[in-house]
């Protein structure tokens, strides 16, 4: 039987001690007593593609370049054929400019806006669905021993969540190893930062697993598929459309994963149950990440 | 000492038995056994203002007219002086058209997009901040006995969350009474539905409290203030900018409210602690809504 071990050597891990990401404030508690409280920062970041202003994202501000790259990539405004020549972050102006060798206009895309499940801006939903048409996800295999190891490791990783609350986390994983753990006040930022990292480091997607604390909405499923990742896992719940899309494009979708339990609603064929669920350690309440069924 | 009673006569309450809002699916659990699971629906709704297509929102689909009205109102595209002449939902086309007596163009607003804390589309952040300039919130008072009663009542209200997970809830309250409880896959939809209801029923805001399960981000604070509601409460955490804006506009902001505990980070002057916190009943785990610190 496979062991539940994982390498805890993240390539990028949350940095809860980064004082730039949180702010110490004071407030009054239920007794009227003055208390210190650490809250997460949230600042605007305006993303330009060449000379065109695309969007302003509210972010914790830790990886502006990855956020810009990943956002543009996941919107379909940066494709595999676009050559990125520069990514320039200006801290004073709170802007990032992504430059490509050839400029293309995205006026049309910018006309339409879609609010998906209440999140993400500038997503042209029709375009996103179109963007899925060329997508074929690799067969890959995913072992439950890896998933249990990942969940265990990720849940105990110090993060801004544990420090200051109010934050979403998404982790790019490979087999039983969490690689890149991004957080942000909005889960789509976290996913986009991962996409930006993968793009800038030329990292392949077909052998990866995406683990998120957020709901498995249609947008999360679409982004994962567009990133070329065949497996998406969450502690949280599903939406019907998210499941529908996952089944249509052949993505392996696993949700409500807590302790030994989970539900696989799509892509069952990739799943190898190589570990006895009853042997999975219960979650340590102290480190347990609460579900994002919100 | 005040009693913790509340009237449980919601004007609008969640309807978890509305079969149109959830879908029964099947999947495989950790043991490979086929299981039934109820998941929340998510469908697109395209909102038109007169002849102009504004946005497509992904929503559970229960109150399309309120969502459209509230969204447009909270974006500043519908003002107090606009006379709404019709709100027409077309179920086949998944569209809502809001018509006004006088048509105004929103081309400029539609050019810019802001992703706030990962949520909301079409929010012109600069405009939202400008929109706050005229806002004065009423002095009002808020008693902790009301807040404890509200939390207790709301936590035990049957909702889609308890049925199917993956959902945000926001409740418009008056003193110790929850009035209108809206849910959706995105919390901004829930808030917009409340705004739409208030607009269509001509309901005043100054004596209301907004209770949400979601994070107290800058956008949540801004929307609440633009709706004219002076008190915003959540189980979840804060962001620094959200607190900053709340303090600037004089909104009473209470977060991390669980059981007897809470933190007030802004607008302390409205708060009257009229109930001994130690007398607050612990949360019943069965009904406890998990925090939305995600």
PDB file of N, CA, C and O in Angstrom, chain B residues 126-195:
ATOM      1  N   UNK B 126     -12.854  53.103 -10.036  1.00  0.00           N
ATOM      2  CA  UNK B 126     -12.742  54.545  -9.840  1.00  0.00           C
ATOM      3  C   UNK B 126     -14.111  55.159  -9.661  1.00  0.00           C
ATOM      4  O   UNK B 126     -14.340  55.983  -8.777  1.00  0.00           O
ATOM      5  N   UNK B 127     -15.057  54.717 -10.490  1.00  0.00           N
ATOM      6  CA  UNK B 127     -16.421  55.233 -10.379  1.00  0.00           C
ATOM      7  C   UNK B 127     -17.058  54.861  -9.053  1.00  0.00           C
ATOM      8  O   UNK B 127     -17.819  55.640  -8.479  1.00  0.00           O
ATOM      9  N   UNK B 128     -16.754  53.650  -8.594  1.00  0.00           N
ATOM     10  CA  UNK B 128     -17.352  53.240  -7.315  1.00  0.00           C
ATOM     11  C   UNK B 128     -16.831  54.125  -6.201  1.00  0.00           C
ATOM     12  O   UNK B 128     -17.581  54.563  -5.335  1.00  0.00           O
ATOM     13  N   UNK B 129     -15.541  54.397  -6.217  1.00  0.00           N
ATOM     14  CA  UNK B 129     -14.973  55.255  -5.193  1.00  0.00           C
ATOM     15  C   UNK B 129     -15.569  56.666  -5.313  1.00  0.00           C
ATOM     16  O   UNK B 129     -15.892  57.302  -4.321  1.00  0.00           O
ATOM     17  N   UNK B 130     -15.731  57.138  -6.565  1.00  0.00           N
ATOM     18  CA  UNK B 130     -16.358  58.448  -6.764  1.00  0.00           C
ATOM     19  C   UNK B 130     -17.782  58.426  -6.231  1.00  0.00           C
ATOM     20  O   UNK B 130     -18.244  59.365  -5.590  1.00  0.00           O
ATOM     21  N   UNK B 131     -18.459  57.354  -6.531  1.00  0.00           N
ATOM     22  CA  UNK B 131     -19.844  57.200  -6.106  1.00  0.00           C
ATOM     23  C   UNK B 131     -20.015  57.322  -4.607  1.00  0.00           C
ATOM     24  O   UNK B 131     -21.091  57.623  -4.115  1.00  0.00           O
ATOM     25  N   UNK B 132     -18.939  57.108  -3.875  1.00  0.00           N
ATOM     26  CA  UNK B 132     -19.002  57.216  -2.425  1.00  0.00           C
ATOM     27  C   UNK B 132     -18.929  58.659  -1.963  1.00  0.00           C
ATOM     28  O   UNK B 132     -19.234  58.949  -0.807  1.00  0.00           O
ATOM     29  N   UNK B 133     -18.493  59.547  -2.842  1.00  0.00           N
ATOM     30  CA  UNK B 133     -18.254  60.911  -2.381  1.00  0.00           C
ATOM     31  C   UNK B 133     -19.491  61.593  -1.850  1.00  0.00           C
ATOM     32  O   UNK B 133     -19.432  62.356  -0.905  1.00  0.00           O
ATOM     33  N   UNK B 134     -20.637  61.312  -2.451  1.00  0.00           N
ATOM     34  CA  UNK B 134     -21.842  61.970  -1.957  1.00  0.00           C
ATOM     35  C   UNK B 134     -22.462  61.274  -0.760  1.00  0.00           C
ATOM     36  O   UNK B 134     -23.430  61.753  -0.178  1.00  0.00           O
ATOM     37  N   UNK B 135     -21.904  60.144  -0.377  1.00  0.00           N
ATOM     38  CA  UNK B 135     -22.579  59.281   0.606  1.00  0.00           C
ATOM     39  C   UNK B 135     -22.369  59.726   2.052  1.00  0.00           C
ATOM     40  O   UNK B 135     -21.248  59.900   2.516  1.00  0.00           O
ATOM     41  N   UNK B 136     -23.489  59.944   2.730  1.00  0.00           N
ATOM     42  CA  UNK B 136     -23.420  60.153   4.186  1.00  0.00           C
ATOM     43  C   UNK B 136     -24.281  59.073   4.804  1.00  0.00           C
ATOM     44  O   UNK B 136     -25.439  58.911   4.422  1.00  0.00           O
ATOM     45  N   UNK B 137     -23.709  58.340   5.726  1.00  0.00           N
ATOM     46  CA  UNK B 137     -24.479  57.274   6.364  1.00  0.00           C
ATOM     47  C   UNK B 137     -25.126  57.810   7.641  1.00  0.00           C
ATOM     48  O   UNK B 137     -24.536  58.619   8.359  1.00  0.00           O
ATOM     49  N   UNK B 138     -26.336  57.351   7.933  1.00  0.00           N
ATOM     50  CA  UNK B 138     -27.073  57.860   9.088  1.00  0.00           C
ATOM     51  C   UNK B 138     -26.429  57.416  10.398  1.00  0.00           C
ATOM     52  O   UNK B 138     -25.696  56.428  10.428  1.00  0.00           O
ATOM     53  N   UNK B 139     -26.715  58.133  11.476  1.00  0.00           N
ATOM     54  CA  UNK B 139     -26.094  57.776  12.749  1.00  0.00           C
ATOM     55  C   UNK B 139     -26.571  56.408  13.213  1.00  0.00           C
ATOM     56  O   UNK B 139     -25.767  55.542  13.474  1.00  0.00           O
ATOM     57  N   UNK B 140     -27.854  56.164  13.281  1.00  0.00           N
ATOM     58  CA  UNK B 140     -28.423  54.851  13.617  1.00  0.00           C
ATOM     59  C   UNK B 140     -27.838  54.292  14.912  1.00  0.00           C
ATOM     60  O   UNK B 140     -26.877  54.821  15.443  1.00  0.00           O
ATOM     61  N   UNK B 141     -28.407  53.259  15.435  1.00  0.00           N
ATOM     62  CA  UNK B 141     -27.783  52.547  16.541  1.00  0.00           C
ATOM     63  C   UNK B 141     -27.890  51.056  16.234  1.00  0.00           C
ATOM     64  O   UNK B 141     -28.820  50.631  15.531  1.00  0.00           O
ATOM     65  N   UNK B 142     -26.936  50.299  16.712  1.00  0.00           N
ATOM     66  CA  UNK B 142     -27.021  48.857  16.547  1.00  0.00           C
ATOM     67  C   UNK B 142     -26.674  48.187  17.872  1.00  0.00           C
ATOM     68  O   UNK B 142     -25.622  48.435  18.458  1.00  0.00           O
ATOM     69  N   UNK B 143     -27.596  47.391  18.347  1.00  0.00           N
ATOM     70  CA  UNK B 143     -27.450  46.731  19.642  1.00  0.00           C
ATOM     71  C   UNK B 143     -26.885  45.334  19.448  1.00  0.00           C
ATOM     72  O   UNK B 143     -27.292  44.601  18.536  1.00  0.00           O
ATOM     73  N   UNK B 144     -25.964  44.962  20.331  1.00  0.00           N
ATOM     74  CA  UNK B 144     -25.375  43.633  20.195  1.00  0.00           C
ATOM     75  C   UNK B 144     -26.418  42.537  20.415  1.00  0.00           C
ATOM     76  O   UNK B 144     -26.310  41.457  19.851  1.00  0.00           O
ATOM     77  N   UNK B 145     -27.455  42.832  21.184  1.00  0.00           N
ATOM     78  CA  UNK B 145     -28.516  41.817  21.358  1.00  0.00           C
ATOM     79  C   UNK B 145     -29.153  41.504  20.011  1.00  0.00           C
ATOM     80  O   UNK B 145     -29.485  40.352  19.718  1.00  0.00           O
ATOM     81  N   UNK B 146     -29.291  42.515  19.165  1.00  0.00           N
ATOM     82  CA  UNK B 146     -29.839  42.277  17.835  1.00  0.00           C
ATOM     83  C   UNK B 146     -28.893  41.386  17.033  1.00  0.00           C
ATOM     84  O   UNK B 146     -29.329  40.425  16.374  1.00  0.00           O
ATOM     85  N   UNK B 147     -27.609  41.715  17.074  1.00  0.00           N
ATOM     86  CA  UNK B 147     -26.629  40.978  16.265  1.00  0.00           C
ATOM     87  C   UNK B 147     -26.584  39.509  16.669  1.00  0.00           C
ATOM     88  O   UNK B 147     -26.542  38.619  15.816  1.00  0.00           O
ATOM     89  N   UNK B 148     -26.590  39.252  17.970  1.00  0.00           N
ATOM     90  CA  UNK B 148     -26.562  37.858  18.416  1.00  0.00           C
ATOM     91  C   UNK B 148     -27.842  37.131  17.994  1.00  0.00           C
ATOM     92  O   UNK B 148     -27.805  35.981  17.554  1.00  0.00           O
ATOM     93  N   UNK B 149     -28.965  37.820  18.095  1.00  0.00           N
ATOM     94  CA  UNK B 149     -30.232  37.208  17.680  1.00  0.00           C
ATOM     95  C   UNK B 149     -30.232  36.935  16.181  1.00  0.00           C
ATOM     96  O   UNK B 149     -30.661  35.875  15.719  1.00  0.00           O
ATOM     97  N   UNK B 150     -29.742  37.883  15.417  1.00  0.00           N
ATOM     98  CA  UNK B 150     -29.696  37.714  13.965  1.00  0.00           C
ATOM     99  C   UNK B 150     -28.803  36.533  13.588  1.00  0.00           C
ATOM    100  O   UNK B 150     -29.189  35.682  12.792  1.00  0.00           O
ATOM    101  N   UNK B 151     -27.615  36.496  14.153  1.00  0.00           N
ATOM    102  CA  UNK B 151     -26.682  35.421  13.823  1.00  0.00           C
ATOM    103  C   UNK B 151     -27.302  34.069  14.149  1.00  0.00           C
ATOM    104  O   UNK B 151     -27.230  33.126  13.364  1.00  0.00           O
ATOM    105  N   UNK B 152     -27.909  34.002  15.300  1.00  0.00           N
ATOM    106  CA  UNK B 152     -28.540  32.743  15.733  1.00  0.00           C
ATOM    107  C   UNK B 152     -29.638  32.327  14.756  1.00  0.00           C
ATOM    108  O   UNK B 152     -29.707  31.182  14.309  1.00  0.00           O
ATOM    109  N   UNK B 153     -30.481  33.269  14.395  1.00  0.00           N
ATOM    110  CA  UNK B 153     -31.595  32.966  13.493  1.00  0.00           C
ATOM    111  C   UNK B 153     -31.097  32.600  12.100  1.00  0.00           C
ATOM    112  O   UNK B 153     -31.549  31.636  11.485  1.00  0.00           O
ATOM    113  N   UNK B 154     -30.152  33.378  11.608  1.00  0.00           N
ATOM    114  CA  UNK B 154     -29.656  33.148  10.250  1.00  0.00           C
ATOM    115  C   UNK B 154     -28.941  31.809  10.150  1.00  0.00           C
ATOM    116  O   UNK B 154     -29.098  31.071   9.172  1.00  0.00           O
ATOM    117  N   UNK B 155     -28.175  31.476  11.185  1.00  0.00           N
ATOM    118  CA  UNK B 155     -27.419  30.220  11.139  1.00  0.00           C
ATOM    119  C   UNK B 155     -28.308  29.000  11.106  1.00  0.00           C
ATOM    120  O   UNK B 155     -27.905  27.936  10.642  1.00  0.00           O
ATOM    121  N   UNK B 156     -29.519  29.138  11.613  1.00  0.00           N
ATOM    122  CA  UNK B 156     -30.393  27.966  11.641  1.00  0.00           C
ATOM    123  C   UNK B 156     -31.424  27.971  10.522  1.00  0.00           C
ATOM    124  O   UNK B 156     -32.256  27.078  10.434  1.00  0.00           O
ATOM    125  N   UNK B 157     -31.344  28.974   9.655  1.00  0.00           N
ATOM    126  CA  UNK B 157     -32.306  29.044   8.549  1.00  0.00           C
ATOM    127  C   UNK B 157     -31.930  28.031   7.481  1.00  0.00           C
ATOM    128  O   UNK B 157     -30.793  28.023   7.009  1.00  0.00           O
ATOM    129  N   UNK B 158     -32.864  27.170   7.101  1.00  0.00           N
ATOM    130  CA  UNK B 158     -32.558  26.215   6.033  1.00  0.00           C
ATOM    131  C   UNK B 158     -32.158  26.991   4.782  1.00  0.00           C
ATOM    132  O   UNK B 158     -32.784  27.988   4.443  1.00  0.00           O
ATOM    133  N   UNK B 159     -31.124  26.543   4.168  1.00  0.00           N
ATOM    134  CA  UNK B 159     -30.636  27.284   3.011  1.00  0.00           C
ATOM    135  C   UNK B 159     -30.022  26.309   2.024  1.00  0.00           C
ATOM    136  O   UNK B 159     -29.783  25.161   2.350  1.00  0.00           O
ATOM    137  N   UNK B 160     -29.759  26.808   0.857  1.00  0.00           N
ATOM    138  CA  UNK B 160     -29.101  25.991  -0.158  1.00  0.00           C
ATOM    139  C   UNK B 160     -27.734  25.546   0.340  1.00  0.00           C
ATOM    140  O   UNK B 160     -27.249  24.494   0.008  1.00  0.00           O
ATOM    141  N   UNK B 161     -27.116  26.420   1.153  1.00  0.00           N
ATOM    142  CA  UNK B 161     -25.801  26.070   1.681  1.00  0.00           C
ATOM    143  C   UNK B 161     -25.862  24.735   2.399  1.00  0.00           C
ATOM    144  O   UNK B 161     -25.061  23.845   2.177  1.00  0.00           O
ATOM    145  N   UNK B 162     -26.851  24.635   3.279  1.00  0.00           N
ATOM    146  CA  UNK B 162     -26.932  23.406   4.062  1.00  0.00           C
ATOM    147  C   UNK B 162     -27.269  22.215   3.171  1.00  0.00           C
ATOM    148  O   UNK B 162     -26.887  21.099   3.451  1.00  0.00           O
ATOM    149  N   UNK B 163     -27.990  22.470   2.098  1.00  0.00           N
ATOM    150  CA  UNK B 163     -28.350  21.384   1.193  1.00  0.00           C
ATOM    151  C   UNK B 163     -27.217  21.001   0.268  1.00  0.00           C
ATOM    152  O   UNK B 163     -26.917  19.848   0.068  1.00  0.00           O
ATOM    153  N   UNK B 164     -26.656  21.974  -0.354  1.00  0.00           N
ATOM    154  CA  UNK B 164     -25.791  21.655  -1.486  1.00  0.00           C
ATOM    155  C   UNK B 164     -24.421  22.327  -1.472  1.00  0.00           C
ATOM    156  O   UNK B 164     -23.637  22.137  -2.384  1.00  0.00           O
ATOM    157  N   UNK B 165     -24.142  23.097  -0.450  1.00  0.00           N
ATOM    158  CA  UNK B 165     -22.834  23.737  -0.380  1.00  0.00           C
ATOM    159  C   UNK B 165     -22.615  24.766  -1.465  1.00  0.00           C
ATOM    160  O   UNK B 165     -23.515  25.084  -2.229  1.00  0.00           O
ATOM    161  N   UNK B 166     -21.413  25.283  -1.526  1.00  0.00           N
ATOM    162  CA  UNK B 166     -20.971  26.127  -2.641  1.00  0.00           C
ATOM    163  C   UNK B 166     -21.770  27.402  -2.838  1.00  0.00           C
ATOM    164  O   UNK B 166     -22.004  27.814  -3.965  1.00  0.00           O
ATOM    165  N   UNK B 167     -22.181  28.043  -1.763  1.00  0.00           N
ATOM    166  CA  UNK B 167     -23.074  29.177  -1.909  1.00  0.00           C
ATOM    167  C   UNK B 167     -22.801  30.294  -0.887  1.00  0.00           C
ATOM    168  O   UNK B 167     -22.357  30.036   0.220  1.00  0.00           O
ATOM    169  N   UNK B 168     -23.017  31.537  -1.320  1.00  0.00           N
ATOM    170  CA  UNK B 168     -22.852  32.692  -0.432  1.00  0.00           C
ATOM    171  C   UNK B 168     -24.201  33.210   0.026  1.00  0.00           C
ATOM    172  O   UNK B 168     -25.151  33.233  -0.754  1.00  0.00           O
ATOM    173  N   UNK B 169     -24.286  33.705   1.261  1.00  0.00           N
ATOM    174  CA  UNK B 169     -25.538  34.275   1.733  1.00  0.00           C
ATOM    175  C   UNK B 169     -25.367  35.675   2.260  1.00  0.00           C
ATOM    176  O   UNK B 169     -24.358  35.981   2.914  1.00  0.00           O
ATOM    177  N   UNK B 170     -26.308  36.537   1.951  1.00  0.00           N
ATOM    178  CA  UNK B 170     -26.330  37.880   2.524  1.00  0.00           C
ATOM    179  C   UNK B 170     -27.765  38.172   2.937  1.00  0.00           C
ATOM    180  O   UNK B 170     -28.700  37.841   2.213  1.00  0.00           O
ATOM    181  N   UNK B 171     -27.910  38.762   4.113  1.00  0.00           N
ATOM    182  CA  UNK B 171     -29.236  38.973   4.675  1.00  0.00           C
ATOM    183  C   UNK B 171     -29.438  40.432   5.044  1.00  0.00           C
ATOM    184  O   UNK B 171     -28.609  41.010   5.759  1.00  0.00           O
ATOM    185  N   UNK B 172     -30.537  41.007   4.563  1.00  0.00           N
ATOM    186  CA  UNK B 172     -30.916  42.367   4.969  1.00  0.00           C
ATOM    187  C   UNK B 172     -31.726  42.255   6.242  1.00  0.00           C
ATOM    188  O   UNK B 172     -32.684  41.481   6.310  1.00  0.00           O
ATOM    189  N   UNK B 173     -31.338  42.997   7.258  1.00  0.00           N
ATOM    190  CA  UNK B 173     -31.972  42.870   8.567  1.00  0.00           C
ATOM    191  C   UNK B 173     -32.424  44.229   9.088  1.00  0.00           C
ATOM    192  O   UNK B 173     -31.925  45.277   8.666  1.00  0.00           O
ATOM    193  N   UNK B 174     -33.347  44.173  10.011  1.00  0.00           N
ATOM    194  CA  UNK B 174     -33.809  45.378  10.679  1.00  0.00           C
ATOM    195  C   UNK B 174     -33.891  45.058  12.163  1.00  0.00           C
ATOM    196  O   UNK B 174     -34.637  44.142  12.548  1.00  0.00           O
ATOM    197  N   UNK B 175     -33.098  45.728  12.939  1.00  0.00           N
ATOM    198  CA  UNK B 175     -32.976  45.425  14.368  1.00  0.00           C
ATOM    199  C   UNK B 175     -32.682  43.929  14.531  1.00  0.00           C
ATOM    200  O   UNK B 175     -31.697  43.457  14.001  1.00  0.00           O
ATOM    201  N   UNK B 176     -33.538  43.199  15.238  1.00  0.00           N
ATOM    202  CA  UNK B 176     -33.218  41.784  15.469  1.00  0.00           C
ATOM    203  C   UNK B 176     -33.930  40.864  14.487  1.00  0.00           C
ATOM    204  O   UNK B 176     -34.033  39.665  14.703  1.00  0.00           O
ATOM    205  N   UNK B 177     -34.422  41.448  13.407  1.00  0.00           N
ATOM    206  CA  UNK B 177     -35.206  40.661  12.459  1.00  0.00           C
ATOM    207  C   UNK B 177     -34.529  40.515  11.098  1.00  0.00           C
ATOM    208  O   UNK B 177     -34.261  41.513  10.420  1.00  0.00           O
ATOM    209  N   UNK B 178     -34.271  39.279  10.696  1.00  0.00           N
ATOM    210  CA  UNK B 178     -33.787  39.089   9.320  1.00  0.00           C
ATOM    211  C   UNK B 178     -34.973  39.254   8.373  1.00  0.00           C
ATOM    212  O   UNK B 178     -36.022  38.648   8.604  1.00  0.00           O
ATOM    213  N   UNK B 179     -34.812  40.046   7.333  1.00  0.00           N
ATOM    214  CA  UNK B 179     -35.928  40.325   6.431  1.00  0.00           C
ATOM    215  C   UNK B 179     -35.813  39.551   5.119  1.00  0.00           C
ATOM    216  O   UNK B 179     -36.721  38.858   4.703  1.00  0.00           O
ATOM    217  N   UNK B 180     -34.697  39.769   4.447  1.00  0.00           N
ATOM    218  CA  UNK B 180     -34.521  39.223   3.101  1.00  0.00           C
ATOM    219  C   UNK B 180     -33.187  38.507   3.038  1.00  0.00           C
ATOM    220  O   UNK B 180     -32.133  39.126   3.217  1.00  0.00           O
ATOM    221  N   UNK B 181     -33.244  37.226   2.792  1.00  0.00           N
ATOM    222  CA  UNK B 181     -32.051  36.369   2.792  1.00  0.00           C
ATOM    223  C   UNK B 181     -31.848  35.914   1.363  1.00  0.00           C
ATOM    224  O   UNK B 181     -32.630  35.132   0.833  1.00  0.00           O
ATOM    225  N   UNK B 182     -30.794  36.411   0.750  1.00  0.00           N
ATOM    226  CA  UNK B 182     -30.486  36.022  -0.618  1.00  0.00           C
ATOM    227  C   UNK B 182     -29.219  35.169  -0.644  1.00  0.00           C
ATOM    228  O   UNK B 182     -28.279  35.419   0.121  1.00  0.00           O
ATOM    229  N   UNK B 183     -29.204  34.204  -1.530  1.00  0.00           N
ATOM    230  CA  UNK B 183     -28.020  33.353  -1.709  1.00  0.00           C
ATOM    231  C   UNK B 183     -27.634  33.352  -3.167  1.00  0.00           C
ATOM    232  O   UNK B 183     -28.458  33.616  -4.037  1.00  0.00           O
ATOM    233  N   UNK B 184     -26.392  33.035  -3.423  1.00  0.00           N
ATOM    234  CA  UNK B 184     -25.988  32.826  -4.809  1.00  0.00           C
ATOM    235  C   UNK B 184     -24.588  32.245  -4.806  1.00  0.00           C
ATOM    236  O   UNK B 184     -23.917  32.247  -3.782  1.00  0.00           O
ATOM    237  N   UNK B 185     -24.133  31.776  -5.962  1.00  0.00           N
ATOM    238  CA  UNK B 185     -22.801  31.205  -6.024  1.00  0.00           C
ATOM    239  C   UNK B 185     -21.736  32.283  -5.849  1.00  0.00           C
ATOM    240  O   UNK B 185     -20.600  31.989  -5.542  1.00  0.00           O
ATOM    241  N   UNK B 186     -22.089  33.514  -6.075  1.00  0.00           N
ATOM    242  CA  UNK B 186     -21.141  34.591  -5.819  1.00  0.00           C
ATOM    243  C   UNK B 186     -21.774  35.565  -4.851  1.00  0.00           C
ATOM    244  O   UNK B 186     -22.944  35.921  -4.991  1.00  0.00           O
ATOM    245  N   UNK B 187     -20.988  36.010  -3.865  1.00  0.00           N
ATOM    246  CA  UNK B 187     -21.621  36.836  -2.848  1.00  0.00           C
ATOM    247  C   UNK B 187     -22.084  38.179  -3.377  1.00  0.00           C
ATOM    248  O   UNK B 187     -23.002  38.775  -2.832  1.00  0.00           O
ATOM    249  N   UNK B 188     -21.458  38.675  -4.438  1.00  0.00           N
ATOM    250  CA  UNK B 188     -21.889  39.971  -4.943  1.00  0.00           C
ATOM    251  C   UNK B 188     -23.247  39.878  -5.600  1.00  0.00           C
ATOM    252  O   UNK B 188     -24.010  40.838  -5.589  1.00  0.00           O
ATOM    253  N   UNK B 189     -23.575  38.738  -6.143  1.00  0.00           N
ATOM    254  CA  UNK B 189     -24.931  38.542  -6.660  1.00  0.00           C
ATOM    255  C   UNK B 189     -25.942  38.637  -5.524  1.00  0.00           C
ATOM    256  O   UNK B 189     -27.001  39.237  -5.674  1.00  0.00           O
ATOM    257  N   UNK B 190     -25.609  38.031  -4.406  1.00  0.00           N
ATOM    258  CA  UNK B 190     -26.545  38.048  -3.277  1.00  0.00           C
ATOM    259  C   UNK B 190     -26.796  39.489  -2.819  1.00  0.00           C
ATOM    260  O   UNK B 190     -27.935  39.874  -2.567  1.00  0.00           O
ATOM    261  N   UNK B 191     -25.751  40.279  -2.727  1.00  0.00           N
ATOM    262  CA  UNK B 191     -25.892  41.680  -2.315  1.00  0.00           C
ATOM    263  C   UNK B 191     -26.690  42.456  -3.350  1.00  0.00           C
ATOM    264  O   UNK B 191     -27.577  43.247  -3.012  1.00  0.00           O
ATOM    265  N   UNK B 192     -26.394  42.235  -4.614  1.00  0.00           N
ATOM    266  CA  UNK B 192     -27.117  42.944  -5.668  1.00  0.00           C
ATOM    267  C   UNK B 192     -28.594  42.578  -5.676  1.00  0.00           C
ATOM    268  O   UNK B 192     -29.451  43.429  -5.943  1.00  0.00           O
ATOM    269  N   UNK B 193     -28.901  41.340  -5.385  1.00  0.00           N
ATOM    270  CA  UNK B 193     -30.320  40.948  -5.344  1.00  0.00           C
ATOM    271  C   UNK B 193     -31.050  41.699  -4.237  1.00  0.00           C
ATOM    272  O   UNK B 193     -32.200  42.115  -4.393  1.00  0.00           O
ATOM    273  N   UNK B 194     -30.374  41.885  -3.131  1.00  0.00           N
ATOM    274  CA  UNK B 194     -30.973  42.663  -2.042  1.00  0.00           C
ATOM    275  C   UNK B 194     -31.173  44.117  -2.471  1.00  0.00           C
ATOM    276  O   UNK B 194     -32.237  44.701  -2.242  1.00  0.00           O
ATOM    277  N   UNK B 195     -30.169  44.672  -3.121  1.00  0.00           N
ATOM    278  CA  UNK B 195     -30.294  46.056  -3.586  1.00  0.00           C
ATOM    279  C   UNK B 195     -31.451  46.189  -4.567  1.00  0.00           C
ATOM    280  O   UNK B 195     -32.203  47.167  -4.547  1.00  0.00           O
TER     281      UNK B 195
END
